[in-house]
Structures are given as structure tokens and as C-alpha cells.
mmCIF file of C-alpha atoms and ligand atoms in Angstrom:
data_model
loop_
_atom_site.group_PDB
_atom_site.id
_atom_site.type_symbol
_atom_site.label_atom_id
_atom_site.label_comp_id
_atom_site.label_asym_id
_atom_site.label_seq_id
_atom_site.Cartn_x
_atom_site.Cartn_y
_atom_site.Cartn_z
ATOM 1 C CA UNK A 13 1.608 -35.819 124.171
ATOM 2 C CA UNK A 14 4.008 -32.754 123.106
ATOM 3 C CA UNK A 15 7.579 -32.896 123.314
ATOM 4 C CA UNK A 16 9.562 -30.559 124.729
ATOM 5 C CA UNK A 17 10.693 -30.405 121.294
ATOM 6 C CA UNK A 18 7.369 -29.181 119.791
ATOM 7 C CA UNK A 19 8.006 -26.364 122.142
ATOM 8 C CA UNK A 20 10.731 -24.732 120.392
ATOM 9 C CA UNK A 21 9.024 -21.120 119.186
ATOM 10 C CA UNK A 22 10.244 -17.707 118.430
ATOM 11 C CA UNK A 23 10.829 -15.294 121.488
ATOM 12 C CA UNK A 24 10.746 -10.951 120.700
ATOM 13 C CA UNK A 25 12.804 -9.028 122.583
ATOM 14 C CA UNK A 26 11.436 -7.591 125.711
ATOM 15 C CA UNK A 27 14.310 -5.514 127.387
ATOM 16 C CA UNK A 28 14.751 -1.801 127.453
ATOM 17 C CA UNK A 29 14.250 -0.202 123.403
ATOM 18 C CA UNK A 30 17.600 2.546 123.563
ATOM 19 C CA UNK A 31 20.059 -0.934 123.721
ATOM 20 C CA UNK A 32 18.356 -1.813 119.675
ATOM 21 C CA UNK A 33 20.949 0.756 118.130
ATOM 22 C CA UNK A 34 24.363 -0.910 119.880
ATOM 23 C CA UNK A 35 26.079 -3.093 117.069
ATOM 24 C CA UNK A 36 27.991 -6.265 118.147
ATOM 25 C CA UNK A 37 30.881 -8.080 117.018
ATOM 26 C CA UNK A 38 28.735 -10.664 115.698
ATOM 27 C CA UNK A 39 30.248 -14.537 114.754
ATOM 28 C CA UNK A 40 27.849 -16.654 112.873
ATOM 29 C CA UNK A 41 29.105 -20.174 113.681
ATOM 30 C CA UNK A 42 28.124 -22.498 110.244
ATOM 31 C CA UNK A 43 31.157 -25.128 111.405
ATOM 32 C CA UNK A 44 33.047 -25.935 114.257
ATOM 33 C CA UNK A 45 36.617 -24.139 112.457
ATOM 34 C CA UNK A 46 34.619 -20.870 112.609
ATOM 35 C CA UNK A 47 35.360 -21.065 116.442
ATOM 36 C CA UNK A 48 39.234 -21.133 115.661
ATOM 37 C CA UNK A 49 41.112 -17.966 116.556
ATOM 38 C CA UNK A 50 37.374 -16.868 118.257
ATOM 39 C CA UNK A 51 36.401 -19.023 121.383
ATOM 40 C CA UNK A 52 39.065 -18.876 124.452
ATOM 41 C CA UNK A 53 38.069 -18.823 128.045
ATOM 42 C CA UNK A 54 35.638 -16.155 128.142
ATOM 43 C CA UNK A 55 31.745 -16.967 127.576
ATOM 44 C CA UNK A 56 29.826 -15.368 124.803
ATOM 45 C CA UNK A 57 26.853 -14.156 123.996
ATOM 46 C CA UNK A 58 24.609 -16.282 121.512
ATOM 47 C CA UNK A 59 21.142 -16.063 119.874
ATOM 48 C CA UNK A 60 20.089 -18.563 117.377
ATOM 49 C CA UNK A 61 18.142 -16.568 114.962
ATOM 50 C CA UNK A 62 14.985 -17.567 112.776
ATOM 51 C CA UNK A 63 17.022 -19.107 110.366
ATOM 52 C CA UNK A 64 18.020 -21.788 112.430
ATOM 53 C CA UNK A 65 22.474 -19.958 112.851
ATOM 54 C CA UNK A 66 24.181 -19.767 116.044
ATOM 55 C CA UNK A 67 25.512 -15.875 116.035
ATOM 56 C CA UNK A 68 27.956 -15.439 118.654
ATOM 57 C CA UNK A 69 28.965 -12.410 119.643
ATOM 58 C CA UNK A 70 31.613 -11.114 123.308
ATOM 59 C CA UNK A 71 30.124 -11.465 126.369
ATOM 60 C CA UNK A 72 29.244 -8.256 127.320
ATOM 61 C CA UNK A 73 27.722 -7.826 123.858
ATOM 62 C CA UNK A 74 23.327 -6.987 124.347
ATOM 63 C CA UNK A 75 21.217 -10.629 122.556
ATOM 64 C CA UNK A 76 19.494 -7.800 120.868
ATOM 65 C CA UNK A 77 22.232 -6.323 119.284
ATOM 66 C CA UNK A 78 23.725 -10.092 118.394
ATOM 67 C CA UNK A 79 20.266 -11.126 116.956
ATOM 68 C CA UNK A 80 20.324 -7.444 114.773
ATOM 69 C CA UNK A 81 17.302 -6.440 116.952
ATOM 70 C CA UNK A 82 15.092 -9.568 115.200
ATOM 71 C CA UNK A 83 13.327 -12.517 117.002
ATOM 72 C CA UNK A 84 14.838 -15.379 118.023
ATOM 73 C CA UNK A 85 14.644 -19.330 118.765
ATOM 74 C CA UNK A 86 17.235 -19.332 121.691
ATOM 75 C CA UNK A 87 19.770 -16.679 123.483
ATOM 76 C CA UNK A 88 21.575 -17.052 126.609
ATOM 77 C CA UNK A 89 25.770 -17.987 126.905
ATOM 78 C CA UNK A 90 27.486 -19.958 125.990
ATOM 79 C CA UNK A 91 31.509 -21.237 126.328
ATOM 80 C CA UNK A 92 33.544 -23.848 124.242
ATOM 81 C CA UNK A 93 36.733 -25.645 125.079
ATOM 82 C CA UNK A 94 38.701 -27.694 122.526
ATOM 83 C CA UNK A 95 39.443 -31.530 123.842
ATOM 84 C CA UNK A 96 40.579 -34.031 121.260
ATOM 85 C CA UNK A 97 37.518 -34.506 119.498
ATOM 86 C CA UNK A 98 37.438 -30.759 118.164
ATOM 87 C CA UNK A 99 35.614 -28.263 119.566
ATOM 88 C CA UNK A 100 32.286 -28.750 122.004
ATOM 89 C CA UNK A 101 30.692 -26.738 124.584
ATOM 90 C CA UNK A 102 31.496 -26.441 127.986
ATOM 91 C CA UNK A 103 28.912 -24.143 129.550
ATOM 92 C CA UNK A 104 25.442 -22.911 128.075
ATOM 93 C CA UNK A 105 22.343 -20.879 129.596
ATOM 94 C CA UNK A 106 19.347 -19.459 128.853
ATOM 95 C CA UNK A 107 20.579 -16.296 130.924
ATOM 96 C CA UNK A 108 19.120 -12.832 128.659
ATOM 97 C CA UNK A 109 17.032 -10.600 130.077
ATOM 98 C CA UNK A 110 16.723 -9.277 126.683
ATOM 99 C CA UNK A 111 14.312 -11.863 125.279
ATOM 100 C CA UNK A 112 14.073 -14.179 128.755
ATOM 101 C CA UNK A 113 13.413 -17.638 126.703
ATOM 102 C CA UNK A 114 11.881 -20.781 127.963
ATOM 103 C CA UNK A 115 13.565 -23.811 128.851
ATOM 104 C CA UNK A 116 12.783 -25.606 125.261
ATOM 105 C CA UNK A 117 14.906 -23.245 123.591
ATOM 106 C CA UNK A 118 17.983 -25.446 124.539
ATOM 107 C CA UNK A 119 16.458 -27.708 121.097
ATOM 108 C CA UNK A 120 17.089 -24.877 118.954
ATOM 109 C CA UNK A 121 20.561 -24.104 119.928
ATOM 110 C CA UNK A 122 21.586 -27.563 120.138
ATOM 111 C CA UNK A 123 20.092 -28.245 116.608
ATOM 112 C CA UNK A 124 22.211 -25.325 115.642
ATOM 113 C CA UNK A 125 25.210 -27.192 117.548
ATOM 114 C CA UNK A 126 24.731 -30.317 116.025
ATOM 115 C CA UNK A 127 24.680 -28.780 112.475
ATOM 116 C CA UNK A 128 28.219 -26.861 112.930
ATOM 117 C CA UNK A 129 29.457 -29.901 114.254
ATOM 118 C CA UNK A 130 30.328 -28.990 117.750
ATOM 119 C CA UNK A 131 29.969 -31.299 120.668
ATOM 120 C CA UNK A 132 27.557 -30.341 123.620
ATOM 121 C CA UNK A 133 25.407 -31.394 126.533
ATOM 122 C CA UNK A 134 22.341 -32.338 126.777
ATOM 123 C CA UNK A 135 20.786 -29.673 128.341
ATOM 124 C CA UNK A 136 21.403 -26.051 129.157
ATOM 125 C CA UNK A 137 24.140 -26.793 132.059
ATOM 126 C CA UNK A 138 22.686 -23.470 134.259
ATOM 127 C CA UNK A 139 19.002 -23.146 132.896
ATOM 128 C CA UNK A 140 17.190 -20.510 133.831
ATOM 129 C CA UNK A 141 13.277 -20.249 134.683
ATOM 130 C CA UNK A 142 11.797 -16.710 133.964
ATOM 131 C CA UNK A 143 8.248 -15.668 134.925
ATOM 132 C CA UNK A 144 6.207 -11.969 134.315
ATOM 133 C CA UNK A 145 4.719 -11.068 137.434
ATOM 134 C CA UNK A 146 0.909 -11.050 136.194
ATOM 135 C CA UNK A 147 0.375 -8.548 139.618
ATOM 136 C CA UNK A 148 3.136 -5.957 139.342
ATOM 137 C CA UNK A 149 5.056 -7.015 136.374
ATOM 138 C CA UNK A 150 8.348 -7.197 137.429
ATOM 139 C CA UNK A 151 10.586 -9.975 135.698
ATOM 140 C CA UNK A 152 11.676 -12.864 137.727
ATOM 141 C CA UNK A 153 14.204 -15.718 137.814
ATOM 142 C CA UNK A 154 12.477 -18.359 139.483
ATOM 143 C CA UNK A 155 15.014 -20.017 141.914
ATOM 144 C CA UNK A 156 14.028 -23.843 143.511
ATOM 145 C CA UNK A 157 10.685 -24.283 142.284
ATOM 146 C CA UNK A 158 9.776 -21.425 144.594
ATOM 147 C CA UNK A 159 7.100 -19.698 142.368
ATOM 148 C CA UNK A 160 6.758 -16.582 144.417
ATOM 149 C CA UNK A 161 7.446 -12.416 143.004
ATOM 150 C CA UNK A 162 10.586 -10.914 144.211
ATOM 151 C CA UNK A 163 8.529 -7.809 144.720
ATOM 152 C CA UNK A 164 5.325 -8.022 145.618
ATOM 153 C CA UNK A 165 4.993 -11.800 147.081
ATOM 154 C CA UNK A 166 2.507 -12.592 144.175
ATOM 155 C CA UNK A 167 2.224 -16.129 142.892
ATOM 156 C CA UNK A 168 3.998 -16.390 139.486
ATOM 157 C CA UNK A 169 2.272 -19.016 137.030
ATOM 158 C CA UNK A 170 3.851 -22.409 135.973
ATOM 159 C CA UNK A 171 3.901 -21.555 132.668
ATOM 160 C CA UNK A 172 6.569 -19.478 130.712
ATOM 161 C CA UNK A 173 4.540 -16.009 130.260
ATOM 162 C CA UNK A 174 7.412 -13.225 129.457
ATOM 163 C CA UNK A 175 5.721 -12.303 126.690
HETATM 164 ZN ZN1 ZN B 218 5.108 -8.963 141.625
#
């Protein structure tokens, strides 16, 4: 039987094409110190890119722009807090529009987590479920199992179809 692991794949942006051309403040987080002087209170931005790095970039920052308009493994947000056992994370989604992932790309970011050497959960702590409406189209964020279109009251399918 597959994992949820052997679900990890490579998601293309999807969102509007003029955002492509903004640049972000992009922080590529190899080790937990590259969070020093960086992470505070506020949330971030984050893709994990096809090589595997967590790029961070602030939160009003486009995925697009933090991936450098590539594909990637994971986006969403994410937020850090520093206890006594260094850095770890304190919030993380799968919230972007941008490239909408499925719920298995939590394994690539916390692969990416587990490399740098920060803690985390062990799971996306607000995960998000997004469907394509396969009768108007319209993106949806699927809320209590209620697999229903916003718009057009059009059953949305089980499986992760953004793409
Ligand atoms: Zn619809």
C-alpha cells in the first residue's frame, strides 16, 4: 500500500501569470542559525523547491516569487519560535493559492526541517484541502469533509485535482 510519503510530487504554479515578475526577499534556510536575526512573530512565506531547500521569504511575499517562478514540493506558512532546544516551528500550512498543494506535501517540508535542524510537528498544524471544480472551475478550500463547489453546488472529487 502507498504511503503518504510516496505521495510527495512536484506542484506548478497555478495562480494569476502578471505576479511571476515580483521578486521576494528570499531566505534559504540550510541550518537552524540561518533563522537568527530573520524569524520573529510574524509568519512567512515558504516553498520547498525541487532541490529539496526551505526558501523563506515575508509573509506577504507571492510562493511564486519565493520559489523564483519554478515548481515546487511544498508552499504554504510557516512561523518559528525559539524555546530552549533552539529553534522549531510553531505554526505551518499548506495555505497558497499560488500552487494549492496536497496534503503530502507536509513530508517535503518537514524533510527540509529535519535537515536544517529545526524542531516541528508532525503535521501541517492548519492543513488545507483544495479541490478544482471539474463543472465551473473555480478553486475551492474544502471545509469539514463537505465536498461541495462554493459556486455552483457541484460535487468536488476526493482526490487532489488542482492541476
Ligand atoms: Zn463549481
Amino acid at each position: 500500500m502507498a504511503t503518504l510519503r510516496d505521495m510527495v510530487r512536484t506542484y506548478r504554479y497555478v495562480g494569476p501569470p502578471d505576479v511571476h515578475a515580483v521578486a521576494a526577499n528570499v531566505t534559504v534556510l540550510r541550518e537552524a542559525g540561518d533563522l537568527d536575526g530573520v524569524a520573529g512573530e510574524e509568519a512567512f512565506t515558504f516553498v520547498v523547491d525541487l532541490d529539496g531547500l526551505l526558501r523563506i521569504a515575508p509573509r506577504r511575499s507571492e510562493h511564486v516569487a519565493c520559489a523564483g517562478g519554478r515548481d515546487v514540493r511544498a508552499a504554504g506558512e510557516v512561523a518559528f519560535g525559539r524555546g530552549a532546544g533552539g529553534w522549531t516551528v510553531t505554526y505551518a500550512s499548506n495555505q497558497s493559492t499560488g500552487y494549492c498543494p496536497d496534503l503530502p506535501s507536509w513530508h517535503a517540508l518537514a524533510d527540509a526541517l529535519d535537515r536544517a535542524g529545526i524542531g516541528r510537528p508532525d503535521g501541517f498544524t492548519e492543513p488545507f484541502v483544495f479541490r478544482r471544480c471539474p463543472a465551473c472551475g473555480a478553486l475551492n478550500v474544502v471545509r469539514e469533509e463537505v465536498y461541495v463547489c462554493a459556486l455552483c453546488d457541484a460535487d468536488l472529487p476526493r482526490r487532489w485535482n488542482v492541476d
